[in-house]
Each structure stands twice: as structure tokens, then as C-alpha cells.
PDB file of C-alpha atoms in Angstrom:
ATOM      1  CA  MET A   1      84.303  99.664  97.467  1.00  0.00           C
ATOM      2  CA  ALA A   2      81.043  99.601  95.991  1.00  0.00           C
ATOM      3  CA  PRO A   3      79.480  96.197  94.707  1.00  0.00           C
ATOM      4  CA  VAL A   4      78.474  96.728  91.082  1.00  0.00           C
ATOM      5  CA  PRO A   5      74.356  96.368  91.407  1.00  0.00           C
ATOM      6  CA  SER A   6      73.131  93.352  89.464  1.00  0.00           C
ATOM      7  CA  ALA A   7      70.966  95.339  86.618  1.00  0.00           C
ATOM      8  CA  VAL A   8      74.184  96.391  85.067  1.00  0.00           C
ATOM      9  CA  LEU A   9      75.842  93.024  86.036  1.00  0.00           C
ATOM     10  CA  THR A  10      72.458  91.742  83.728  1.00  0.00           C
ATOM     11  CA  THR A  11      72.749  93.615  81.363  1.00  0.00           C
ATOM     12  CA  ALA A  12      76.528  92.818  80.298  1.00  0.00           C
ATOM     13  CA  GLY A  13      75.926  88.944  80.138  1.00  0.00           C
ATOM     14  CA  LEU A  14      72.666  89.596  78.107  1.00  0.00           C
ATOM     15  CA  ILE A  15      73.953  92.568  75.773  1.00  0.00           C
ATOM     16  CA  GLY A  16      77.199  92.330  76.030  1.00  0.00           C
ATOM     17  CA  GLY A  17      76.969  87.300  75.181  1.00  0.00           C
ATOM     18  CA  TYR A  18      74.309  88.482  72.108  1.00  0.00           C
ATOM     19  CA  ALA A  19      76.512  90.454  71.094  1.00  0.00           C
ATOM     20  CA  VAL A  20      80.288  88.686  71.793  1.00  0.00           C
ATOM     21  CA  ALA A  21      78.076  85.775  69.839  1.00  0.00           C
ATOM     22  CA  ARG A  22      77.094  88.070  67.161  1.00  0.00           C
ATOM     23  CA  THR A  23      80.258  89.827  66.170  1.00  0.00           C
ATOM     24  CA  THR A  24      82.492  86.545  66.032  1.00  0.00           C
ATOM     25  CA  GLY A  25      80.489  83.983  64.932  1.00  0.00           C
ATOM     26  CA  ASN A  26      80.879  82.006  68.715  1.00  0.00           C
ATOM     27  CA  ARG A  27      77.863  81.126  70.195  1.00  0.00           C
ATOM     28  CA  PRO A  28      80.085  79.775  72.420  1.00  0.00           C
ATOM     29  CA  LEU A  29      81.827  82.460  73.195  1.00  0.00           C
ATOM     30  CA  GLY A  30      78.972  84.080  73.506  1.00  0.00           C
ATOM     31  CA  GLY A  31      77.271  82.073  76.183  1.00  0.00           C
ATOM     32  CA  ALA A  32      80.363  81.631  78.388  1.00  0.00           C
ATOM     33  CA  VAL A  33      80.067  85.773  78.324  1.00  0.00           C
ATOM     34  CA  LEU A  34      76.684  84.759  79.547  1.00  0.00           C
ATOM     35  CA  ALA A  35      77.424  82.932  82.331  1.00  0.00           C
ATOM     36  CA  GLY A  36      80.197  84.918  83.436  1.00  0.00           C
ATOM     37  CA  PHE A  37      77.900  87.828  84.580  1.00  0.00           C
ATOM     38  CA  GLY A  38      75.049  84.980  85.239  1.00  0.00           C
ATOM     39  CA  ALA A  39      76.795  84.008  88.417  1.00  0.00           C
ATOM     40  CA  ALA A  40      78.654  87.615  88.918  1.00  0.00           C
ATOM     41  CA  ALA A  41      74.301  88.430  89.546  1.00  0.00           C
ATOM     42  CA  PHE A  42      73.376  85.718  91.443  1.00  0.00           C
ATOM     43  CA  GLU A  43      76.734  86.245  94.132  1.00  0.00           C
ATOM     44  CA  THR A  44      75.454  89.977  94.275  1.00  0.00           C
ATOM     45  CA  TRP A  45      71.600  88.198  94.831  1.00  0.00           C
ATOM     46  CA  ARG A  46      72.546  85.869  97.493  1.00  0.00           C
ATOM     47  CA  ARG A  47      74.475  88.255  99.392  1.00  0.00           C
ATOM     48  CA  GLY A  48      71.657  90.714  98.932  1.00  0.00           C
ATOM     49  CA  PRO A  49      68.348  89.442  99.344  1.00  0.00           C
ATOM     50  CA  GLY A  50      69.255  86.054 100.006  1.00  0.00           C
ATOM     51  CA  LEU A  51      69.337  82.727  97.977  1.00  0.00           C
ATOM     52  CA  GLY A  52      65.506  82.126  96.931  1.00  0.00           C
ATOM     53  CA  THR A  53      66.057  85.866  95.582  1.00  0.00           C
ATOM     54  CA  ALA A  54      69.474  84.905  93.576  1.00  0.00           C
ATOM     55  CA  ILE A  55      67.452  81.693  92.532  1.00  0.00           C
ATOM     56  CA  ALA A  56      64.248  83.194  91.390  1.00  0.00           C
ATOM     57  CA  LEU A  57      66.596  85.642  89.542  1.00  0.00           C
ATOM     58  CA  THR A  58      68.355  83.457  88.031  1.00  0.00           C
ATOM     59  CA  GLY A  59      65.476  81.530  86.846  1.00  0.00           C
ATOM     60  CA  VAL A  60      64.130  84.939  85.089  1.00  0.00           C
ATOM     61  CA  TYR A  61      68.025  85.291  83.486  1.00  0.00           C
ATOM     62  CA  VAL A  62      67.963  82.738  81.979  1.00  0.00           C
ATOM     63  CA  GLY A  63      64.357  82.929  81.119  1.00  0.00           C
ATOM     64  CA  ALA A  64      64.818  86.386  80.020  1.00  0.00           C
ATOM     65  CA  PHE A  65      67.802  84.533  77.391  1.00  0.00           C
ATOM     66  CA  GLY A  66      66.091  81.985  76.665  1.00  0.00           C
ATOM     67  CA  LEU A  67      62.629  84.373  74.945  1.00  0.00           C
ATOM     68  CA  ALA A  68      64.876  86.486  73.422  1.00  0.00           C
ATOM     69  CA  HIS A  69      65.096  83.655  70.965  1.00  0.00           C
ATOM     70  CA  PRO A  70      61.348  83.415  69.955  1.00  0.00           C
ATOM     71  CA  LEU A  71      60.403  87.609  70.491  1.00  0.00           C
ATOM     72  CA  ALA A  72      63.425  87.754  67.501  1.00  0.00           C
ATOM     73  CA  LYS A  73      61.635  86.147  64.969  1.00  0.00           C
ATOM     74  CA  LYS A  74      58.784  88.738  65.373  1.00  0.00           C
ATOM     75  CA  VAL A  75      60.974  92.361  66.094  1.00  0.00           C
ATOM     76  CA  GLY A  76      64.656  91.490  65.264  1.00  0.00           C
ATOM     77  CA  SER A  77      67.475  91.104  67.401  1.00  0.00           C
ATOM     78  CA  TRP A  78      68.238  93.926  69.111  1.00  0.00           C
ATOM     79  CA  PRO A  79      64.916  94.721  69.767  1.00  0.00           C
ATOM     80  CA  ALA A  80      64.638  91.581  71.619  1.00  0.00           C
ATOM     81  CA  VAL A  81      67.436  91.159  74.193  1.00  0.00           C
ATOM     82  CA  LEU A  82      67.470  94.870  74.341  1.00  0.00           C
ATOM     83  CA  GLY A  83      63.130  94.320  75.997  1.00  0.00           C
ATOM     84  CA  VAL A  84      63.881  91.442  77.270  1.00  0.00           C
ATOM     85  CA  THR A  85      67.766  92.733  79.126  1.00  0.00           C
ATOM     86  CA  ALA A  86      65.143  95.985  80.256  1.00  0.00           C
ATOM     87  CA  ALA A  87      62.500  93.748  81.969  1.00  0.00           C
ATOM     88  CA  THR A  88      65.424  91.401  84.085  1.00  0.00           C
ATOM     89  CA  ALA A  89      67.398  94.717  85.166  1.00  0.00           C
ATOM     90  CA  ALA A  90      63.950  96.500  86.408  1.00  0.00           C
ATOM     91  CA  LEU A  91      63.590  93.033  88.235  1.00  0.00           C
ATOM     92  CA  ALA A  92      67.025  93.406  89.409  1.00  0.00           C
ATOM     93  CA  VAL A  93      66.830  96.793  90.697  1.00  0.00           C
ATOM     94  CA  ALA A  94      63.139  95.869  92.190  1.00  0.00           C
ATOM     95  CA  ALA A  95      65.276  93.070  94.201  1.00  0.00           C
ATOM     96  CA  GLU A  96      67.995  95.438  95.342  1.00  0.00           C
ATOM     97  CA  ARG A  97      65.513  97.416  96.589  1.00  0.00           C
ATOM     98  CA  ASP A  98      63.201  95.694  99.009  1.00  0.00           C
TER      99      ASP A  98
END
């Protein structure tokens, strides 16, 4: 069985984490979703492109989460989440192709 692409994992983490937090009103639960998928993506990167790439892309993933908050004040919550998710997924795809 082929591993799940990291772009799918980061997308599930960012969008899923936000959706869970918003739907349930439970931000820690949304954070748990974000963390779980982030950990899975880290392991995918560690096994593929290597530890350095895994650390760098995990920084991008966490940074995207952080960036979504101030960006949401300018463009709205969903557009912010979708924008940072698209950028993170694009970097994940690029890293796995190298």
C-alpha cells in the first residue's frame, strides 16, 4: 500500500482542524486534529526527503496555521485557511518530487 501523500495530510490537518474547531466550538480538539495530521506529515517527510526537509516543512505547516489568524481578519476565515493550505500543499508536493 502506498503512503498517503503529505499534501493530503497537511490539507486534512489545516482544513480539518479549523472545521472541527469551528463546528464544535472546541479549539483544543481542532488543535489535536492539526497536530495529529502534522505528525503524520512529519513522518512522511522524514522517511522520504529526510529529516531536514521534515523539520523545514513542519515549520511551514505550523507557520501556515499561525499566518491564517491575522490573514483571516483581512480576507475572512475560510479564504485564509484555504490560502495557507494551498501554499502548504504546493510546498509538500514539491518536496516529495525532489
